[in-house]
Coordinates of C-alpha atoms in Angstrom, one line a residue:
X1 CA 17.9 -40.8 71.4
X2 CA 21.5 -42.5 72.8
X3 CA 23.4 -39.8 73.4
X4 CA 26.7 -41.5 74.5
X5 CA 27.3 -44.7 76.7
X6 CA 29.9 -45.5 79.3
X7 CA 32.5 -47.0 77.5
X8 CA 32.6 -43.8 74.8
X9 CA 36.4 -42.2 74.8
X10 CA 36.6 -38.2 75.9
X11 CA 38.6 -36.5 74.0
X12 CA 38.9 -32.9 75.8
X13 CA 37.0 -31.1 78.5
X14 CA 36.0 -27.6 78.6
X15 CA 33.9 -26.2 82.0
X16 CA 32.5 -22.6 80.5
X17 CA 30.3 -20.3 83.1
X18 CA 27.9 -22.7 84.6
X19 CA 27.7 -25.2 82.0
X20 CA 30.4 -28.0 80.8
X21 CA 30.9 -29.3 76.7
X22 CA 33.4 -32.1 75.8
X23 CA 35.1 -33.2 72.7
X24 CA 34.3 -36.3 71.7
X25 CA 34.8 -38.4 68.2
X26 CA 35.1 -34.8 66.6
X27 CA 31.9 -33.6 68.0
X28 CA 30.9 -31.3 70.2
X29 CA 28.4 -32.1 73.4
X30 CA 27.0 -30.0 76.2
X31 CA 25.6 -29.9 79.5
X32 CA 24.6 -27.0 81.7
X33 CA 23.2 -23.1 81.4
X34 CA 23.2 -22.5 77.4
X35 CA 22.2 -18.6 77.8
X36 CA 21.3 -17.8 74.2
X37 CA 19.9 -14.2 75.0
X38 CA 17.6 -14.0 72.0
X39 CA 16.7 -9.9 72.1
X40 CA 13.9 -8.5 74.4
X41 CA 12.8 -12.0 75.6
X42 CA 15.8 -13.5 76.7
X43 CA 16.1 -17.2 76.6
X44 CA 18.2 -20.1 78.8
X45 CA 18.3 -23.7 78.1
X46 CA 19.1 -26.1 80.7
X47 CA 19.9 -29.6 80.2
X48 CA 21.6 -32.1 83.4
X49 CA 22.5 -34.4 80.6
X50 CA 25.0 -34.4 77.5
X51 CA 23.5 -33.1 74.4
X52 CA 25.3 -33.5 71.4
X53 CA 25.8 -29.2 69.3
X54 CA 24.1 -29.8 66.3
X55 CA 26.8 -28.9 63.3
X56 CA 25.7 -26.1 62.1
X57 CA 27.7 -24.0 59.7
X58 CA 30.8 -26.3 60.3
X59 CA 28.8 -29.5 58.2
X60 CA 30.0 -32.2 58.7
X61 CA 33.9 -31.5 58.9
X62 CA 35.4 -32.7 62.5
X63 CA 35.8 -30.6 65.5
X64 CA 40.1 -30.7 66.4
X65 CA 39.5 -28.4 69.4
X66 CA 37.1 -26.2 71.8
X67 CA 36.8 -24.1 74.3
X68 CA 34.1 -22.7 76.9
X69 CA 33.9 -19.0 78.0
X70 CA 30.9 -17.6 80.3
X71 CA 28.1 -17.8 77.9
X72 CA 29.6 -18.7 74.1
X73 CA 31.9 -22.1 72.9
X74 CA 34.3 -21.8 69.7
X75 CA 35.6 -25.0 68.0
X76 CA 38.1 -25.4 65.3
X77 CA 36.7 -27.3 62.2
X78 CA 38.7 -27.8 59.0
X79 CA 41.2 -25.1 60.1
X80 CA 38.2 -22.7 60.2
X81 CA 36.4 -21.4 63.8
X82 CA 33.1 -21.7 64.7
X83 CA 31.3 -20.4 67.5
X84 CA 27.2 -20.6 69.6
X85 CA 25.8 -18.9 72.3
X86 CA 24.9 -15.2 73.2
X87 CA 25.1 -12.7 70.6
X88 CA 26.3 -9.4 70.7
X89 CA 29.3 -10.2 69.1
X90 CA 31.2 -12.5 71.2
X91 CA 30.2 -15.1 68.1
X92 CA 32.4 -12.9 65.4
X93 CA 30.0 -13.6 63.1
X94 CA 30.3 -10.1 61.1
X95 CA 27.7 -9.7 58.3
X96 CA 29.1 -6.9 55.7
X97 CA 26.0 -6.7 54.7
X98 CA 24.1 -6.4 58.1
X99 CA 26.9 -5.6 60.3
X100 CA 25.1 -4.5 63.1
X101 CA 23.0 -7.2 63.5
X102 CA 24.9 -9.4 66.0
X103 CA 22.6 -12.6 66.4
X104 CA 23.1 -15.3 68.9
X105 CA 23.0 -18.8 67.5
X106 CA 22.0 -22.2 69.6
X107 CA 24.4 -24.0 66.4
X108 CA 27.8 -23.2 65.5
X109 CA 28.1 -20.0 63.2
X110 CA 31.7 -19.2 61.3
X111 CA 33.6 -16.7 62.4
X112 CA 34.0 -14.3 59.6
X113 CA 37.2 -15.2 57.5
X114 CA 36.2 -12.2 55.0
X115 CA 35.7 -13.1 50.9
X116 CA 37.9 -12.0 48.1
X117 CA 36.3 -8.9 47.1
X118 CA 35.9 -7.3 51.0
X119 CA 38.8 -5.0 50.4
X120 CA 37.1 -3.6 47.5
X121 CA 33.6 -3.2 48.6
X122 CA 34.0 -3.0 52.9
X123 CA 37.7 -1.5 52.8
X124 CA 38.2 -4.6 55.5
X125 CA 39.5 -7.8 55.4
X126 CA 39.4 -10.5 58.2
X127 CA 43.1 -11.3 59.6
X128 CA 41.4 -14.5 59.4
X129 CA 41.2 -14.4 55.3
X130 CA 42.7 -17.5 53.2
X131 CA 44.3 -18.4 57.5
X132 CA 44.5 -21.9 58.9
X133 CA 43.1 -21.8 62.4
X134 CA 44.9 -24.0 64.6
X135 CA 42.9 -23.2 68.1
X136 CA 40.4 -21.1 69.8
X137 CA 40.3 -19.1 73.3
X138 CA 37.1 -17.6 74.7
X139 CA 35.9 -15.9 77.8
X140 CA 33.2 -13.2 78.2
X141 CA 31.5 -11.7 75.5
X142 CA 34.9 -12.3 73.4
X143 CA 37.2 -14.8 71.5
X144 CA 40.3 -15.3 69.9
X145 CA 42.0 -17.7 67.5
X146 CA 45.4 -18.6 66.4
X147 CA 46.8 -19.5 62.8
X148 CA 49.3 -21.7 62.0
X149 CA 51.1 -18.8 61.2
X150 CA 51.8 -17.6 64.9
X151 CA 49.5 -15.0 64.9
X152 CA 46.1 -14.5 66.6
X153 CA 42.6 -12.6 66.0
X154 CA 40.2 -11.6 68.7
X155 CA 36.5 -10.9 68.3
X156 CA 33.6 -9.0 70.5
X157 CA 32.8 -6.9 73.4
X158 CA 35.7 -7.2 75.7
X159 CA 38.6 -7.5 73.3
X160 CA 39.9 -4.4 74.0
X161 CA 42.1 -3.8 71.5
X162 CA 41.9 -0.4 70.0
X163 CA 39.3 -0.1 67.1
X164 CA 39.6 2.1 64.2
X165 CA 36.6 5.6 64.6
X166 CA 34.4 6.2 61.7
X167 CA 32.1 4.1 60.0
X168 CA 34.1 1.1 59.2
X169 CA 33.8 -2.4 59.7
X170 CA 36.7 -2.8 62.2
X171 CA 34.8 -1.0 64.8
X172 CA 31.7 -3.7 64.8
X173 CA 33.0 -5.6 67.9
X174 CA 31.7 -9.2 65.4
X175 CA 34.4 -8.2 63.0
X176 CA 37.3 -10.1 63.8
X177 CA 40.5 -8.0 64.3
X178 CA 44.6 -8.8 64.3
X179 CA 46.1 -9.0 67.4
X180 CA 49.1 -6.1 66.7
X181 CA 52.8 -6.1 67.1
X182 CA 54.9 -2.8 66.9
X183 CA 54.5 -3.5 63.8
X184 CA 50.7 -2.2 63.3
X185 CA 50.8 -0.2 66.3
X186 CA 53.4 1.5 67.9
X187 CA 51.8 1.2 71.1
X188 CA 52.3 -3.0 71.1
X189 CA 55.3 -4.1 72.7
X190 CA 54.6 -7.4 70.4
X191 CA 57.7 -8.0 68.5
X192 CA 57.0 -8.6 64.4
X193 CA 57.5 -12.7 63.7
X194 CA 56.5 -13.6 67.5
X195 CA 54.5 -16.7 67.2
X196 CA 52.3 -17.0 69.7
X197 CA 51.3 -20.3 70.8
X198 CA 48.0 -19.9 73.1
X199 CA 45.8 -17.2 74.3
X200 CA 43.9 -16.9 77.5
X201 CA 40.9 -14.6 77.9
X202 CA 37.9 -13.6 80.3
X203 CA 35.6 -10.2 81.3
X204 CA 38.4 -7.6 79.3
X205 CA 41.7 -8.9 79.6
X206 CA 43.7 -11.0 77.2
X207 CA 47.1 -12.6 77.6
X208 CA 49.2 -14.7 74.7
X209 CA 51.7 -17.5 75.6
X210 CA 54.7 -17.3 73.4
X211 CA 57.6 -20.1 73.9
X212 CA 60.3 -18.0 74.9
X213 CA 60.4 -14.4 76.8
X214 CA 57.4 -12.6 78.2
X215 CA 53.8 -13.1 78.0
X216 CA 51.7 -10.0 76.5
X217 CA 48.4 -8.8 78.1
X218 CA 46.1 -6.4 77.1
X219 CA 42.8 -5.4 78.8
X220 CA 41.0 -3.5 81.5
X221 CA 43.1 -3.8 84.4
X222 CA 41.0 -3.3 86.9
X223 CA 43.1 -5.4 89.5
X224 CA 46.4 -4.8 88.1
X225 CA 46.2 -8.9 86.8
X226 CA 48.2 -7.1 84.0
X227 CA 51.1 -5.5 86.3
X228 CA 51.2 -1.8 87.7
X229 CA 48.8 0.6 87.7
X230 CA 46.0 -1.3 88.7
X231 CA 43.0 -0.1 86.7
X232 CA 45.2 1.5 83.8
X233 CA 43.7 -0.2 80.6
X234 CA 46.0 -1.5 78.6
X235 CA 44.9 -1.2 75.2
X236 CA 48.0 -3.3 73.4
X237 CA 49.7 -6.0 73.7
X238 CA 52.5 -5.2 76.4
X239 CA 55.3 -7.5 78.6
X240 CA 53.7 -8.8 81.5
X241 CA 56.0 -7.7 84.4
X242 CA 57.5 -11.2 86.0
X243 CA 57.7 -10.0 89.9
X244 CA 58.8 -13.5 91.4
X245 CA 58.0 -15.4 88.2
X246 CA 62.0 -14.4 87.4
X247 CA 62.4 -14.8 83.5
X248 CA 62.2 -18.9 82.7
X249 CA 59.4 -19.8 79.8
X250 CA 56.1 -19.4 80.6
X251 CA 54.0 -22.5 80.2
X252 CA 50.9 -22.3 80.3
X253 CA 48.2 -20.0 81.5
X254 CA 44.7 -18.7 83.0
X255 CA 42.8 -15.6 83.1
X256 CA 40.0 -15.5 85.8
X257 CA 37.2 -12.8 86.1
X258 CA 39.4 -11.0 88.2
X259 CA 42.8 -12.8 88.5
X260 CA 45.4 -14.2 86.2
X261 CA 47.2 -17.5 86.7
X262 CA 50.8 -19.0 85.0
X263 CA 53.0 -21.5 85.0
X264 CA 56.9 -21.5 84.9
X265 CA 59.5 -24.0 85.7
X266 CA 56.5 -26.2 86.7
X267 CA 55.8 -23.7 89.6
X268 CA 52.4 -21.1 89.4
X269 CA 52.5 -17.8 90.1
X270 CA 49.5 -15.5 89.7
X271 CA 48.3 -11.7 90.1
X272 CA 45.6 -9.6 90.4
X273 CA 42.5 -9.3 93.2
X274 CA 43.4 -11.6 96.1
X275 CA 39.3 -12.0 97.4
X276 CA 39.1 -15.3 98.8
X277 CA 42.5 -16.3 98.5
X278 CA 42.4 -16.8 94.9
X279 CA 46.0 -16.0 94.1
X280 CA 47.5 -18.6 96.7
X281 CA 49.8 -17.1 98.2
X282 CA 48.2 -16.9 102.2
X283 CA 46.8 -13.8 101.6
X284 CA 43.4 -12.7 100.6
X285 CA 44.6 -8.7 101.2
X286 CA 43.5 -6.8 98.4
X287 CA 45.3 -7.4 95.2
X288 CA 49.0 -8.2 93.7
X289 CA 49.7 -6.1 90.3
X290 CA 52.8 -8.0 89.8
X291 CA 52.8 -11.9 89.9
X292 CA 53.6 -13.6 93.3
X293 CA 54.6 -17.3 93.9
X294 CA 51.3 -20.0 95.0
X295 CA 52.3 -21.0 98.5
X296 CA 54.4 -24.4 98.1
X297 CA 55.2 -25.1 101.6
X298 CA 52.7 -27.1 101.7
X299 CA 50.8 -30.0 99.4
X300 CA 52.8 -28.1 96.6
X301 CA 56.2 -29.0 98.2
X302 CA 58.3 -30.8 95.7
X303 CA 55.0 -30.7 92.9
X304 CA 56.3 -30.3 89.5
X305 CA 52.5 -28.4 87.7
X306 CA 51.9 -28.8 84.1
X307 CA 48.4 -27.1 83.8
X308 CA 46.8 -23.8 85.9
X309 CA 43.2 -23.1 85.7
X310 CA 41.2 -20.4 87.1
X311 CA 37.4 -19.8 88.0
X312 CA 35.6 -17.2 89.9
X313 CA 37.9 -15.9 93.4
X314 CA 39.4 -19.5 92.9
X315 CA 42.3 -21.8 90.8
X316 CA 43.5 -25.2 90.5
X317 CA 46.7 -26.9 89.1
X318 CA 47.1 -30.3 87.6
X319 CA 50.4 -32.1 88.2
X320 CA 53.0 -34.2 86.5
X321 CA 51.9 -37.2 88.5
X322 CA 48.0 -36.3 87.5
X323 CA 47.2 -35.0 90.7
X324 CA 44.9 -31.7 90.9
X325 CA 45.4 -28.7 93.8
X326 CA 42.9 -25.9 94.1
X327 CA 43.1 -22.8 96.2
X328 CA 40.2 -19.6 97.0
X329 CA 36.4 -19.4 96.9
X330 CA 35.0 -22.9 98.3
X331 CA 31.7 -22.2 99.0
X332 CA 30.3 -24.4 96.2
X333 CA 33.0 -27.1 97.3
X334 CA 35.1 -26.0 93.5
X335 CA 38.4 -27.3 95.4
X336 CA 37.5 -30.4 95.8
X337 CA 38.5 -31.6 99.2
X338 CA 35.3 -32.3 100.7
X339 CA 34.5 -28.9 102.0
X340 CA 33.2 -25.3 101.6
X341 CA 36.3 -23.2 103.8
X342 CA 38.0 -21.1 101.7
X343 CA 41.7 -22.1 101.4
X344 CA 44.5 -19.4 101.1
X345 CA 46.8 -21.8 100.1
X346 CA 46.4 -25.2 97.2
X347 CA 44.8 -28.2 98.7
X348 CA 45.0 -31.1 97.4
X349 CA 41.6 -32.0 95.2
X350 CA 40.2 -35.6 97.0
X351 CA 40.5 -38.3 94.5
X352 CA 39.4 -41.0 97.2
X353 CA 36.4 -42.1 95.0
X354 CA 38.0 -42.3 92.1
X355 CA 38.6 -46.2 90.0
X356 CA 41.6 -47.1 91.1
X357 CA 44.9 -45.9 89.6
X358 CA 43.2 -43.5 87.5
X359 CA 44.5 -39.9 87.4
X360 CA 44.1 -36.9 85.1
X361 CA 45.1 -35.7 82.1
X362 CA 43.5 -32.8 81.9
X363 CA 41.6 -30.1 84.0
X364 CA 39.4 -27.0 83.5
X365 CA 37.6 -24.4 85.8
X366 CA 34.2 -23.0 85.0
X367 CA 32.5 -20.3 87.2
X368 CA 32.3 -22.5 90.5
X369 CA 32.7 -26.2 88.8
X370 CA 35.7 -28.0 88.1
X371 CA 35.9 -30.9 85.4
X372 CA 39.1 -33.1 84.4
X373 CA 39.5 -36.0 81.9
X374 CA 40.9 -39.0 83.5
X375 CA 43.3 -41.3 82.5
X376 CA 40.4 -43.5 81.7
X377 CA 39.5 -41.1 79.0
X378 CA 36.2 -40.3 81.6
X379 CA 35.5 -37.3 82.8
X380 CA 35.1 -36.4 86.6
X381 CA 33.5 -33.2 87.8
X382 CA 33.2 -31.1 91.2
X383 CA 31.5 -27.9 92.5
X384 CA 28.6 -26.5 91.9
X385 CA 25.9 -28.4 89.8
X386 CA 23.0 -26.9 90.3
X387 CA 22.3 -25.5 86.7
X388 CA 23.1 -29.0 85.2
X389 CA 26.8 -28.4 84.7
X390 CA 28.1 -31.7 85.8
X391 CA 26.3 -33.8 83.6
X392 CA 24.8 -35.9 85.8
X393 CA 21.0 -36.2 84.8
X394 CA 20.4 -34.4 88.4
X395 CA 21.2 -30.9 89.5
X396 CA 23.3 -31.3 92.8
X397 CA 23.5 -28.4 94.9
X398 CA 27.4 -29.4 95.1
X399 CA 29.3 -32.6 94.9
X400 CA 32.6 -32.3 96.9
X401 CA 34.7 -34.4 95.1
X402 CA 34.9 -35.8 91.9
X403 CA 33.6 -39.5 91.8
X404 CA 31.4 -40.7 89.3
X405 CA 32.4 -40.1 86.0
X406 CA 29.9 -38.2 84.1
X407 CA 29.8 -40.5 81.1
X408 CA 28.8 -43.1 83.4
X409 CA 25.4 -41.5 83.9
X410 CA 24.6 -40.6 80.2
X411 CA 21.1 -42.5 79.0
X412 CA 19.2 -43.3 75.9

């Protein structure tokens, strides 16, 4: 079967745990470590090779965005969500009449938008009822949309928003639940009519991006990612404390297993567990519970940053010009510039190999791979490949720097 050929137009690039998917003509397709989990026996699917996510419960209706976490993908279809991968909630596909029975799903499953007569029957309805879903956000073993409304509703394991006790449906971690303001909870330092424009999520801790003010977090904590004490839970949406940050809009941002990543006035700054250097600011000495600046005395000097990812003990930054920087973990050569010595401080990601005057437009961190679109509408990864990740029709230990495009490699 022709699964793509060279000259095919990439839309959007997600890198999840160890495996990669792309938007593409309003489709999804896939490459790496699908862990389904199906109970008792467990089951993983590798492919080196796009494979195009068969549609599922979304028909035929065109995917507008998508996004990877460590083991489950959500898409937006028809102003609905839609999500595949390991079950145990992380899909939100809440069953009212089976809601303990949490399936994975190889195909996209809806996340529950409730029906008209929930409130009657269940005494729940999802926040996600008669909504317009304008994007998704997923990490581990949890999700989260936002409606065109400004708010946002997070499903599974590791949402850790506080759950009503007792037997009802809110406390099945599938059941979709609304991300509170003081409003609903006293405890949320989420003003009522904030509009929050994206979310970022991963192993327990959640932040939203709003355009003006603070960002809120919520989660575990363990690292103090989400400001002082480290390894207080935060269980409601609350002010992320700026530390050298200052107060400027915050732009755009990341949450790693262990770290947390943001931009502001085109400058990242980024907290939490500094193993590895993750946090980029010369200093892997255990961990930063309010934000500190990533080093720019050096290949950041003068770099104006429009996007911040984060991956396992590492990040990396894409800038005005298209340029990407990555910092922590190398050992699977995730920063890109040639090596495997763990940097303290951004390096610049070598683009040596790539068609000449091409640059990116886009960039995104799996566990130890990095994938951007180009500005050829390509997509070039680096880092690990070894579970198939990089789409190559091989399984490279690592490729150092991105060069080939992986939509140069697809086959019929």
């Amino acid at each position: 079967m022709l699964i793509g050929t060279w000259s095919t137009p990439v839309d959007a690039v997600s890198a999840g745990g160890r495996y990669t998917c792309i938007r593409i003509e309003g489709q999804a397709w896939c490459s790496g470590e699908a862990r389904i989990d199906i109970p008792k026996t467990g089951e993983i699917v590798n492919t080196n090779v796009m494979t195009l996510v068969q549609p599922g419960a979304r028909g035929t209706t065109a995917i507008t965005q998508l996004d990877t976490g460590l083991d489950q993908t959500c898409v937006v279809a028809g102003g609905a969500a839609y999500c595949w991968g390991t079950g145990g909630g992380a899909l939100g596909n809440y069953n009212p009449s089976d809601p303990f029975n949490m399936p994975p799903s190889k195909d996209p499953v809806a996340v529950y938008a409730g029906a008209d007569d929930d409130v009657l029957f269940w005494g729940y309805q999802s926040p996600l009822y008669q909504e317009t879903v304008v994007d998704v956000f997923t990490g581990e073993q949890a999700g989260c949309a936002v409606m065109d409304t400004g708010r946002a509703a997070c499903w599974g394991l590791y949402t850790f928003l506080t759950r009503p006790v007792g037997d009802v449906p809110e406390r099945v971690v599938s059941s979709p639940i609304l991300v509170p303001t003081t409003a609903e909870n006293p405890a949320s330092q989420l003003p009522p009519g904030t509009r929050i424009q994206s979310l970022t999520t991963e192993f327990q801790n959640t932040c939203a991006v709003i355009a003006t003010g603070p960002m809120y977090c919520w989660g575990a904590n363990t690292q103090g990612q989400l400001g002082p004490p480290a390894a207080a839970a935060v269980m409601a949406p609350r002010a992320l404390p700026r530390g050298a940050s200052g107060t400027g809009p915050i732009t755009f941002a990341s949450m790693g297993r262990f770290h947390l990543c943001f931009l502001s006035g085109g400058a990242a700054y980024c907290s939490g567990l500094r193993a590895a250097g993750a946090l980029g600011d010369n200093s892997q000495t255990d961990f930063a519970d309010e934000p500190v600046a990533v080093d720019t005395a050096g290949v950041l000097a003068g770099v104006t940053l429009t996007q911040v990812v984060t991956g396992d003990q590492f990040s990396c930054a894409l800038s005005a010009a298209g340029r990407a920087y990555c910092w922590g973990q190398n050992s699977n050569g995730q920063l890109g510039n040639n090596l495997t010595a763990n940097s303290l401080v951004p390096v610049a990601v070598d683009m040596s190999q790539l068609p000449a005057g091409v640059t990116f437009t886009q960039i995104d961190a799996g566990t130890t791979h990095v994938c951007a679109r180009g500005s050829d509408a390509k997509v070039y990864c680096w880092g690990s490949g070894t579970s198939g990740e990089q789409a190559t029709g091989t399984n490279p230990t690592i490729v150092f720097r991105p060069q080939t495009p992986m939509t140069d490699t697809w086959t019929g």
